[in-house]
XYZ file of C-alpha atoms in Angstrom:
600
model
C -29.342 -3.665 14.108
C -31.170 -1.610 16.988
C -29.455 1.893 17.162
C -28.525 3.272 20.674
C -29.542 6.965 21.046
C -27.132 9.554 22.152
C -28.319 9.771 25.548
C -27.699 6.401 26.164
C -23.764 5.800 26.183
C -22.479 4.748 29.181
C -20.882 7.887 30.136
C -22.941 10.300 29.301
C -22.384 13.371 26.953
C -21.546 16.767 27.568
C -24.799 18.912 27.764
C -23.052 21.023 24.778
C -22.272 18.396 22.783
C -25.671 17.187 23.125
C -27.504 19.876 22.351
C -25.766 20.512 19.182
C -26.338 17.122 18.098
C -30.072 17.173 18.203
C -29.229 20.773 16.289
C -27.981 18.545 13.376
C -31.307 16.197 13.785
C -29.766 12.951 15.159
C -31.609 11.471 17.577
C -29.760 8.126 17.287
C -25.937 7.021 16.372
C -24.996 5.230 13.541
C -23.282 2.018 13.770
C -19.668 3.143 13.421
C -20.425 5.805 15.741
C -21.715 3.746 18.542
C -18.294 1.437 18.313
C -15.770 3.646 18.321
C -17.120 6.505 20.685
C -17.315 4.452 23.817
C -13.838 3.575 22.943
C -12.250 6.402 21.977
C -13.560 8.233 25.300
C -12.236 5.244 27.215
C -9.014 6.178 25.658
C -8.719 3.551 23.663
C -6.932 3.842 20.175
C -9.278 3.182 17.502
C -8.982 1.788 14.474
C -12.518 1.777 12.778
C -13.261 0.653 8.707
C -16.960 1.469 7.625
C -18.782 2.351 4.471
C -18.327 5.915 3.116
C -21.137 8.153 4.125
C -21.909 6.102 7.336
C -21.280 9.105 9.782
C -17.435 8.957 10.621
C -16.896 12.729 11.216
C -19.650 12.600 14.075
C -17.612 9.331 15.217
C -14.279 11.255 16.031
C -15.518 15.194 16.390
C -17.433 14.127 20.003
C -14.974 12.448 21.589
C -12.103 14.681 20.613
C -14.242 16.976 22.565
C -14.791 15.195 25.381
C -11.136 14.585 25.579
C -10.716 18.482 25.262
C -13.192 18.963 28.004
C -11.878 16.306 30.395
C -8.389 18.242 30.329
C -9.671 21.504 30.526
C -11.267 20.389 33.779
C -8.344 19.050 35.575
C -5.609 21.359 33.778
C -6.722 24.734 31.337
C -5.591 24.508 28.293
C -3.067 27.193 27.337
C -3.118 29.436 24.611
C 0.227 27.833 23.110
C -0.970 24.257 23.445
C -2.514 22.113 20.994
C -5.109 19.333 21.813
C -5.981 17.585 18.989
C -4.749 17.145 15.200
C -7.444 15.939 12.323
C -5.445 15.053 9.244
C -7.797 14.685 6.005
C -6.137 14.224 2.636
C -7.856 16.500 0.307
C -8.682 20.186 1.698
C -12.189 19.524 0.824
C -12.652 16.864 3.444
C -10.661 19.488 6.026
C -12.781 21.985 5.478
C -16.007 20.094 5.454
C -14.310 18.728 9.293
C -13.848 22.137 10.016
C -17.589 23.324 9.479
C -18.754 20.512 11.608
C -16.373 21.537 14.084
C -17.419 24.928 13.862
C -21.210 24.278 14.379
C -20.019 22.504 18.075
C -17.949 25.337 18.431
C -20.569 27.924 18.548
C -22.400 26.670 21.359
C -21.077 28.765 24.898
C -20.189 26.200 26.793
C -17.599 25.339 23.900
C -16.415 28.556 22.572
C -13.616 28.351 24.873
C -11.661 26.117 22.627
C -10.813 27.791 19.124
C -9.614 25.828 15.641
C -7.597 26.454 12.864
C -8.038 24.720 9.256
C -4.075 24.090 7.842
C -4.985 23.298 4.137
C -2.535 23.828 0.696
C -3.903 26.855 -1.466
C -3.763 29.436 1.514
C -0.753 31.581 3.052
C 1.607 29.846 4.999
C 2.958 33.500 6.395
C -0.929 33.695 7.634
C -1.061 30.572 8.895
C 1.577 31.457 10.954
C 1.281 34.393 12.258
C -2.547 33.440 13.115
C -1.358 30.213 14.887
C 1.435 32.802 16.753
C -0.877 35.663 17.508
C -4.191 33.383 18.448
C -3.139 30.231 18.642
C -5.705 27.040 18.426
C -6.460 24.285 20.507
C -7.609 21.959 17.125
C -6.168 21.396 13.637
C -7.995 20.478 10.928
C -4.614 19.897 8.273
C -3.841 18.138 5.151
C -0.491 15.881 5.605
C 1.558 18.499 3.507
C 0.619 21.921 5.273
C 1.305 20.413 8.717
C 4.862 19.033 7.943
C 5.958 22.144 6.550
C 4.908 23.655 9.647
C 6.364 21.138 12.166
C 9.540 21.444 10.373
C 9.800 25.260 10.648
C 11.350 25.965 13.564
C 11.730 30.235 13.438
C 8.904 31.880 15.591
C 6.403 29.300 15.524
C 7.680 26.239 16.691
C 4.782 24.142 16.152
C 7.136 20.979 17.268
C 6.821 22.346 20.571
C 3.239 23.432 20.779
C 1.862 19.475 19.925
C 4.209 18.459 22.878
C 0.341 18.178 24.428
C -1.508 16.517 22.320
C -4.100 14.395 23.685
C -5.771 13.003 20.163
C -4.883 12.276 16.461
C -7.273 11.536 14.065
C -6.214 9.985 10.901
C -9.434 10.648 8.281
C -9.512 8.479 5.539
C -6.604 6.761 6.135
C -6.634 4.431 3.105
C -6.778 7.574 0.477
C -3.617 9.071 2.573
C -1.642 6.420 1.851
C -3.013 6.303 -1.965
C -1.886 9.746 -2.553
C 1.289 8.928 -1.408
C 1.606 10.657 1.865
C 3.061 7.349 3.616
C 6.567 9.514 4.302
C 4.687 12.664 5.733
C 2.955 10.994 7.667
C 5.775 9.382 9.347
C 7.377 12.381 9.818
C 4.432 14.090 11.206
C 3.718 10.956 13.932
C 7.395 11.818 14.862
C 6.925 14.980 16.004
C 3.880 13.945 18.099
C 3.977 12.636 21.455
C 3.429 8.803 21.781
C 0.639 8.893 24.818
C -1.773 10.193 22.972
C -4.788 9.079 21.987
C -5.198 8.173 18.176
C -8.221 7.199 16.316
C -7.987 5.895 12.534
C -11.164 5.678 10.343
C -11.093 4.331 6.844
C -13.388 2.739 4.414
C -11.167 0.174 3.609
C -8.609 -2.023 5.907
C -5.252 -2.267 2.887
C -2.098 -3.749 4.090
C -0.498 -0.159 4.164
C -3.161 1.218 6.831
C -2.369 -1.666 8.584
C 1.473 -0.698 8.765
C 0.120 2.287 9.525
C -1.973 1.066 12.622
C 1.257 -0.698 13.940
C 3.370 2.466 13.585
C 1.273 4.672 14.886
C -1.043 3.047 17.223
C -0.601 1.461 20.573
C -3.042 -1.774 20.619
C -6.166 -0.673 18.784
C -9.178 -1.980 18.982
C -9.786 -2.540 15.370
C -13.556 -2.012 14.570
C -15.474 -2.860 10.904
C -18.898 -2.058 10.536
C -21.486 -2.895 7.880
C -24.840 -2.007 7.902
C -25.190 -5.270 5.135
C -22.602 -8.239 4.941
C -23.644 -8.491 1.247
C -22.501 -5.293 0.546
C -19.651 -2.414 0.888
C -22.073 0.475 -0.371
C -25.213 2.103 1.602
C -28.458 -0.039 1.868
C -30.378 2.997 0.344
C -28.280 3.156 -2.716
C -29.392 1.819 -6.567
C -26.534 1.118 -8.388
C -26.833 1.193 -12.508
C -24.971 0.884 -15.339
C -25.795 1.149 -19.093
C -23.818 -0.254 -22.071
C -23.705 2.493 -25.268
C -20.944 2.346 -28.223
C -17.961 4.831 -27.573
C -19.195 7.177 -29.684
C -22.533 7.944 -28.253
C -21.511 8.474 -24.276
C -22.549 12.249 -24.639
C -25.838 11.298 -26.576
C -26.715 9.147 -23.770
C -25.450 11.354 -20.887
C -27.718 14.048 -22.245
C -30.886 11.625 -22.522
C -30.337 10.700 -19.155
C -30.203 14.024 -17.432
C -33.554 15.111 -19.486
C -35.616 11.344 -18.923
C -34.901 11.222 -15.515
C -35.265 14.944 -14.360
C -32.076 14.985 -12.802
C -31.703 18.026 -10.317
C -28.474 17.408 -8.401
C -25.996 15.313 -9.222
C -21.642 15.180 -9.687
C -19.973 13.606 -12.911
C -17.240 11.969 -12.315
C -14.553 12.137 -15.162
C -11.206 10.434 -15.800
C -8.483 13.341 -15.855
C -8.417 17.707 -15.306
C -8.517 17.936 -18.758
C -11.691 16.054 -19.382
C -13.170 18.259 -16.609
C -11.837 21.352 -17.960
C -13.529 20.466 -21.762
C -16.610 19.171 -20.786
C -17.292 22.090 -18.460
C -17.253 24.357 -21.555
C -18.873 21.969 -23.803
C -22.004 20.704 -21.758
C -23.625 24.457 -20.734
C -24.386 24.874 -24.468
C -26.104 21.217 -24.367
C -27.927 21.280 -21.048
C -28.882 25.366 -20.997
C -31.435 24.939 -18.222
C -28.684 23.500 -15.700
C -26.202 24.837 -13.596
C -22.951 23.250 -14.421
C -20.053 23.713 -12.317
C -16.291 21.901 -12.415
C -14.204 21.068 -9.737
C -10.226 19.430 -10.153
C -7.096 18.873 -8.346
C -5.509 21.850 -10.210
C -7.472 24.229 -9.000
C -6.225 26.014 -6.308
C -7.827 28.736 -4.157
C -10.995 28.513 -6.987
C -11.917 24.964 -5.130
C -13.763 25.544 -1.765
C -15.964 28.702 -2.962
C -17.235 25.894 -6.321
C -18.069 23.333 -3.491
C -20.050 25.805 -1.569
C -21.591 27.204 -4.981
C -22.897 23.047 -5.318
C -23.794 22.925 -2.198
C -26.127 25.623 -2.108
C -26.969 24.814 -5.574
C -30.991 23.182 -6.152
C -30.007 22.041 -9.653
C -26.280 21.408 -10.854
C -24.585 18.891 -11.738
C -20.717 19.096 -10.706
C -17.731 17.804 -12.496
C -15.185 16.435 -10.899
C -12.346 14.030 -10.374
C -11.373 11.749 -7.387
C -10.288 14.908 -5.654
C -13.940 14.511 -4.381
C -14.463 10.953 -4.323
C -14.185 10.493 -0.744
C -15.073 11.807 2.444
C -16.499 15.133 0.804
C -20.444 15.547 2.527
C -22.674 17.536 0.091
C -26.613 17.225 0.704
C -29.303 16.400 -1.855
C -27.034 14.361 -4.609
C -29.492 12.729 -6.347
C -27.504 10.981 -8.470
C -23.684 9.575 -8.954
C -22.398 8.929 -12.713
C -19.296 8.090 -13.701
C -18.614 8.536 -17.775
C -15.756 5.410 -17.358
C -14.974 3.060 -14.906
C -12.800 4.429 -12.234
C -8.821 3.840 -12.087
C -9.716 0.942 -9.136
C -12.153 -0.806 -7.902
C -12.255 0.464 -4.256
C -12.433 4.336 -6.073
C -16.151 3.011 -7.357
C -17.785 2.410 -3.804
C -16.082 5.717 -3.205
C -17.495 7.692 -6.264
C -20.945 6.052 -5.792
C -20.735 7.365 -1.367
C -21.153 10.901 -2.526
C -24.733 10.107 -2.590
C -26.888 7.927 0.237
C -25.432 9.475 2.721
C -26.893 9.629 6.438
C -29.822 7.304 6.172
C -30.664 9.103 3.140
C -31.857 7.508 -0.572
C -29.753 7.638 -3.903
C -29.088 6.830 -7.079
C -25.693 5.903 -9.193
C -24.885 5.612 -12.855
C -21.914 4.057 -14.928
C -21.767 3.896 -18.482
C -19.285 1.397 -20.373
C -18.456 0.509 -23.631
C -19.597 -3.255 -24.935
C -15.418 -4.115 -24.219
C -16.228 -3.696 -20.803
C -19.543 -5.982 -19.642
C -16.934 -8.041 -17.559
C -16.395 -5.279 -15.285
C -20.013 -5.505 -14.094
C -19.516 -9.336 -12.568
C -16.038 -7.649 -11.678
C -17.236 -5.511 -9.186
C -19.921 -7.944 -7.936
C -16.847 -10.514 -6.731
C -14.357 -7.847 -5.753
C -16.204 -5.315 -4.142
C -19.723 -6.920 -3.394
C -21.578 -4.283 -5.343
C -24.398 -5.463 -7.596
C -25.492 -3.278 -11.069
C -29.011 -3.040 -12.479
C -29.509 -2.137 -16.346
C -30.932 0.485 -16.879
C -33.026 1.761 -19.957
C -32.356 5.211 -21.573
C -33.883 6.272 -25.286
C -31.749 8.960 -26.428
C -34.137 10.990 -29.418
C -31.644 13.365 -30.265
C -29.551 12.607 -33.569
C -25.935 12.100 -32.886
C -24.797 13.836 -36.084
C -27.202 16.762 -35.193
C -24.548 17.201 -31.422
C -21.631 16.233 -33.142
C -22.054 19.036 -35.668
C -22.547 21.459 -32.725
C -19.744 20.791 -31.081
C -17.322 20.830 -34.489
C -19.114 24.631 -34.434
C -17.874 25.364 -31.391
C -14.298 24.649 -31.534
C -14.205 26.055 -35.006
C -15.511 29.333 -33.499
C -12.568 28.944 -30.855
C -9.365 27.441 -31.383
C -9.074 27.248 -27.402
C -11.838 24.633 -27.491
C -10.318 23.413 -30.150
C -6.776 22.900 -28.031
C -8.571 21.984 -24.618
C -10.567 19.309 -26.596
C -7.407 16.991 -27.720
C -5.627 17.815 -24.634
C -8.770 16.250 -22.662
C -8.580 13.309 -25.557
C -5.082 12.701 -25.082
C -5.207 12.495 -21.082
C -8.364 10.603 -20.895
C -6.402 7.514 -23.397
C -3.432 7.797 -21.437
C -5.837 7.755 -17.872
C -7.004 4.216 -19.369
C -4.111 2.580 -20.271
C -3.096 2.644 -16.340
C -5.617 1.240 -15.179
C -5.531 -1.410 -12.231
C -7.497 -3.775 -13.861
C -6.469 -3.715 -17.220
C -6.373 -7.666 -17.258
C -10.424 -6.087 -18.009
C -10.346 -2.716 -19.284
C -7.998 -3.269 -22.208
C -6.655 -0.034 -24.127
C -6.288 -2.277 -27.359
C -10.090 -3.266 -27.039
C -11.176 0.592 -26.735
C -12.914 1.958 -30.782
C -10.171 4.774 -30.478
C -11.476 6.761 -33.490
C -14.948 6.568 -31.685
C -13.410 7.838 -28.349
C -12.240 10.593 -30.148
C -15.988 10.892 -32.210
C -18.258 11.187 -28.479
C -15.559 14.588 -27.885
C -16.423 16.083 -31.309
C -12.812 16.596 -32.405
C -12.855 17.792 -36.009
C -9.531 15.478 -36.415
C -7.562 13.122 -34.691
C -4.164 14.148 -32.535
C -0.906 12.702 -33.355
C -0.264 9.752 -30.824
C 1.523 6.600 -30.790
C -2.080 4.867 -29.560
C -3.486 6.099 -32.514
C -3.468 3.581 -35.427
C -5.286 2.985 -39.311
C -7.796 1.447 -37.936
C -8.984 4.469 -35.371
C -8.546 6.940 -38.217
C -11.163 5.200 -39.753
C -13.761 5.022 -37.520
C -13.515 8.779 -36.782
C -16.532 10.408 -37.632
C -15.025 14.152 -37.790
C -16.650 17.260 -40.374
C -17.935 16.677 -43.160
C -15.764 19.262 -44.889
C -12.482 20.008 -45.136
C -10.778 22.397 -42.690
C -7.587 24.760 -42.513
C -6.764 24.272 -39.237
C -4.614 27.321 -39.103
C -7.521 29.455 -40.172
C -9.185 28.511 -36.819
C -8.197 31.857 -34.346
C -9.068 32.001 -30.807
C -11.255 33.944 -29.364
C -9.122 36.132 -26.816
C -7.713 38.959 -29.511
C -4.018 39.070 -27.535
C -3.626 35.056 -27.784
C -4.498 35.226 -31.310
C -2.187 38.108 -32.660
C 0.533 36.202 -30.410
C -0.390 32.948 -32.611
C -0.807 35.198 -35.966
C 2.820 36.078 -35.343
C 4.280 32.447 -34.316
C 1.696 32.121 -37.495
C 4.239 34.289 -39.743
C 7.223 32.901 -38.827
C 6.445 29.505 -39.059
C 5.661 29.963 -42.755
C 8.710 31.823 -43.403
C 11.114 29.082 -41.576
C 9.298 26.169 -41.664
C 9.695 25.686 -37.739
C 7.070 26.431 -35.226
C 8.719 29.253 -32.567
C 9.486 28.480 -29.049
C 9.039 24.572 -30.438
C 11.808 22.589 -28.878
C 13.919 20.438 -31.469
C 15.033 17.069 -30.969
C 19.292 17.392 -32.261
C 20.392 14.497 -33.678
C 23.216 12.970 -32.274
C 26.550 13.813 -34.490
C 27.576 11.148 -36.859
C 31.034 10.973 -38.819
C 31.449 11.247 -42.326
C 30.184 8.812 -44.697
C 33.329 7.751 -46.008
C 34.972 7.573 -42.470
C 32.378 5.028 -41.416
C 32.259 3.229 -44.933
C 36.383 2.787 -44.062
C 35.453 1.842 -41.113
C 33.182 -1.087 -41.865
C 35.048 -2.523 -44.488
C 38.326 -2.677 -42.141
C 36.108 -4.693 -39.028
C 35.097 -7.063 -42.086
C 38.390 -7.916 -43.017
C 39.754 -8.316 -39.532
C 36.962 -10.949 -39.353
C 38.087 -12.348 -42.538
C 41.845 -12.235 -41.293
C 41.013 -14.021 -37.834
C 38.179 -16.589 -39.522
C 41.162 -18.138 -41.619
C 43.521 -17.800 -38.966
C 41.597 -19.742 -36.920
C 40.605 -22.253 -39.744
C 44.330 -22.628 -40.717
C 44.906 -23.926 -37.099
C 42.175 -26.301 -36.741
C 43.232 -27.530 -39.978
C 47.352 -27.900 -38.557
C 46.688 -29.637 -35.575
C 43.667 -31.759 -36.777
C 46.476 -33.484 -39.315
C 48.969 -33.554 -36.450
C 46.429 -35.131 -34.239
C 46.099 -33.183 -31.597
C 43.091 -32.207 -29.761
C 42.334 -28.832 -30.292
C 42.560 -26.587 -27.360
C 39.957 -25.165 -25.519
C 39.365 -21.236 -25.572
C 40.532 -19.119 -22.957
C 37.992 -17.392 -20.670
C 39.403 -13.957 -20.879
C 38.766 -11.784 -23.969
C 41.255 -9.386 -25.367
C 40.168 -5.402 -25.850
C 39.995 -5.835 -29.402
C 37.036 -9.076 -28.577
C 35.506 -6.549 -26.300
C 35.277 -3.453 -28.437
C 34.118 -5.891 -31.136
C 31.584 -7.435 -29.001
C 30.455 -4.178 -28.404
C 30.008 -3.067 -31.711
C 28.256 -6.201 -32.424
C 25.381 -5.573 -29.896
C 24.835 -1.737 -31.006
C 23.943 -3.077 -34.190
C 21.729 -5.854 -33.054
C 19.811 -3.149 -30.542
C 19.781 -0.869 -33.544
C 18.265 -4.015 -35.953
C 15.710 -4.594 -33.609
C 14.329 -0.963 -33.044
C 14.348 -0.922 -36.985
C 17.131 1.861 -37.761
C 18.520 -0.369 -40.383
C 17.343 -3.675 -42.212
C 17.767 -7.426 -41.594
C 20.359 -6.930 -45.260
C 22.371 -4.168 -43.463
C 22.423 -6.016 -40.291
C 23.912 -9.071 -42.328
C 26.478 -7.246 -43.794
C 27.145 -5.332 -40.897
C 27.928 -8.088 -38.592
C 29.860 -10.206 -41.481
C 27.190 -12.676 -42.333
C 27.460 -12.242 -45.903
C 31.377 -12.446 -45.960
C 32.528 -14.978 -48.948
């Protein structure tokens, strides 16, 4: 495909504009970017799929400011109006849109316009009052902040501010809808006027960002590009996997970083937890690297780790989907993800944090011997291909496991954090999309448990004998209320839950399931025995009448439909006890004599 330079769209670009481009060191568009700017400057809504890292923030930021400039000739914008809206669903992607923004922003000729990122995690009383006192011609929001907004009437009154909008951008549409943010964003489109100019970029086309297009698009041009039909990742990206028994993942992952001098690079991981254990675990096994986490839970901790990577020359940064899409950070050598993602779509994701821009790189996913189908998996479903790929780990496995038993024995909060990250990580894989393939009945349990270096298995209903038995734990025996954490006022607090516990036999502050209040034993044992013989009774009533009208010759008559209360409360009682049979609170012998199967 021949690339068109930026001087050469058909009407030309802003001087500005320009000259901040060739700041960034483009000299020529991508292909997304030559489709949908010529249209979206046309005023045209857009509705563009392309491959992650393919140069979709360039593709909406200049014409949104052409728009802006266009107006500002024929009408100046006022300090109470507001242009254009970019909605991004994570805060990372809004305030990586915002510092591309910014850079445009800097240049004279477009310092005029100002912008204000709207993201969870900051003040909304700021917020406010800085959208009241200096107002902003350009959002940069997540779906949340900006609702809450529109729907606050008070001093703001956002509602009427975007009463002159001009353009909506909807940034990875396909994850908005994923995270749930279908009804916001209904609400938000709303509030907004209808002409408008809207422009929705995606890496995938789903049948809920196609509702999406009808609801809030007026005839778009839809527009899919891919730089190669034969496949939905980057040309420039290697895609491997390697197959390793559950309980040597960390082994591996260790061998990897050191064999392949691996200077940048984010781990993906299944849940927070896993994120939050590993990040403790893996500075003591890779002391020469920076390691950094990153997860949904974290709040205002988030942006400042992302810069920290980004500035980083050699990290590696763990993470969860929270930066699986959109999210721009330079020089990631490599991509590895310790399981196969929760779909298939969130791999081409993961893998886009890397190759971006024209740019090389490398991707890594490890999976158990259960879960070679997954490889021809993601061949037919999302026309990705995987290469083997040869690792030969030399350190012993008992020599790491041992060192991480040490650890949590030294600290009974790595201890805690380490089946909490176990526990979320099993229950992560039994929801998997594609579980027709990734099976949590085929998954060596008790060697899960072995690659986190638990010194036992937690109590779960997943766990069965088999697991317990291949756990590899320590080779001694432990007291595991002699392990004591390391923060002096959490362990006197557990000392003293310690004392009482021993004294009354129940943990305090543990919530305790009450049983439900049964009658005496003698009531119930009356009971019983009177519903047996009022079987008895109507049994040889009903026997005695068959009998009388079978020597009179008569036909017997057929039942009436309707059932008496004593039937129904006896029908009742029937199916408690067949719903209490089957969830094995009694035996198949209690159940017989129960229900009057045993009656002479």
């Amino acid at each position: 495909m021949v690339k068109t330079k930026w001087t050469e769209l058909e009407k030309p670009l802003n001087s500005a504009i320009l000259d901040t481009i060739n700041g960034f060191g483009f000299e020529k568009m991508t292909p997304v970017q030559a489709a949908t700017i010529p249209l979206l400057m046309s005023c045209k809504d857009v509705a563009a799929e392309a491959v992650t890292g393919s140069g979709k923030t360039l593709a909406f930021i200049v014409p949104l400011l052409e728009i802006l400039l266009k107006h500002q000739r024929e009408s100046p914008w006022k300090k109470t109006e507001i242009g254009a809206i970019v909605i991004s669903p994570t805060r990372e992607l809004a305030t990586q849109t915002s510092i591309v923004l910014k850079s445009f922003l800097e240049h004279p000729d477009l310092s005029i316009f100002t912008q204000k990122l709207l993201v969870g995690g900051n003040s909304v009383e700021e917020d406010i009052n800085s959208l009241r006192n200096r107002g902003a011609l350009v959002l940069i929001c997540t779906p949340g902040r900006l609702e809450d907004l529109l729907e606050r009437k008070g001093q703001l009154n956002l509602a009427a501010r975007v009463k002159s909008l001009e353009i909506l951008i909807l940034d990875e549409a396909d994850r908005l809808l994923d995270l749930g943010f279908t009804a916001t964003i209904n609400t938000i489109l709303s509030y907004l006027p209808r002409q408008r100019r809207t422009g929705l970029f995606s890496a995938t086309q789903t049948k809920e960002v196609m509702d999406l297009m009808r609801a809030g698009l007026r005839n778009p041009v839809v527009v899919s590009v891919r730089e190669k039909a034969s496949t939905s990742t980057p040309i420039l990206l290697q895609n491997y996997y390697i197959i390793v028994q559950a309980e040597e993942k960390l082994r591996y992952l260790l061998a990897f970083m050191k064999q392949k001098k691996v200077q940048k690079s984010m781990l993906f991981l299944p849940t927070c937890a896993c994120v939050e254990y590993w990040s403790q675990v893996l500075p003591r096994l890779l002391k020469s690297t920076n390691i950094l986490a990153l997860h949904g839970k974290m709040k205002k901790q988030r942006g400042k780790i992302l810069t920290k990577f980004r500035d980083a020359a050699n990290a590696i940064l763990l993470c969860t989907d929270v930066l699986a899409r959109g999210v721009d950070i330079p020089e990631v050598d490599w991509v590895i993800q310790w399981d196969p993602p929760s779909n298939a779509a969130s791999f081409v994701h993961r893998v886009g944090r890397t190759a971006r821009q024209g740019n090389a790189g490398n991707a890594l996913i490890m999976l158990l011997p259960t879960e070679d189908a997954y490889i021809e998996f993601l061949k037919r479903n999302q026309k990705v291909s995987l290469e083997p790929l040869t690792i030969a780990p030399k350190t012993d496995l008992s020599a790491i496991n041992k060192l991480l038993h040490q650890m949590q024995l030294q600290d009974r909060a790595l201890f805690d954090t380490g089946n909490r990250a176990f526990v979320s990580h099993i229950r992560a894989y039994s929801k998997h999309e594609c579980n027709f393939l990734l099976r949590l009945q085929d998954v060596p349990l008790g060697k899960v448990a072995t690659s986190y270096g638990l010194l036992k298995l937690p109590k779960m209903p997943e766990i069965k004998d088999i697991h317990q038995e291949e756990f590899c734990g320590p080779e001694t025996n432990i007291d595991f209320t002699a392990i004591a954490y390391k923060n002096t006022q959490k362990e006197q607090t557990r000392q003293e839950k310690l004392t009482v516990y021993q004294e009354t036999g129940i943990w305090p502050g543990k919530k305790i399931k009450r049983k439900k209040q049964t009658e005496a034993w003698e009531l119930s044992k009356q009971k019983k025995l009177e519903r047996k013989a009022k079987r008895k009774e109507r049994k040889a009533k009903l026997q005695l009448k068959k009998q009388a009208e079978s020597e009179k010759g008569k036909v017997p008559k057929k039942r009436k439909k309707g059932l008496s209360d004593e039937d129904l409360a006896e029908l009742a009682n029937d199916i408690a006890l067949l719903k209490r049979f089957k969830k094995k609170k009694i035996t198949e012998e209690e159940f017989d004599e129960e229900i009057g199967f045993n009656s002479d």
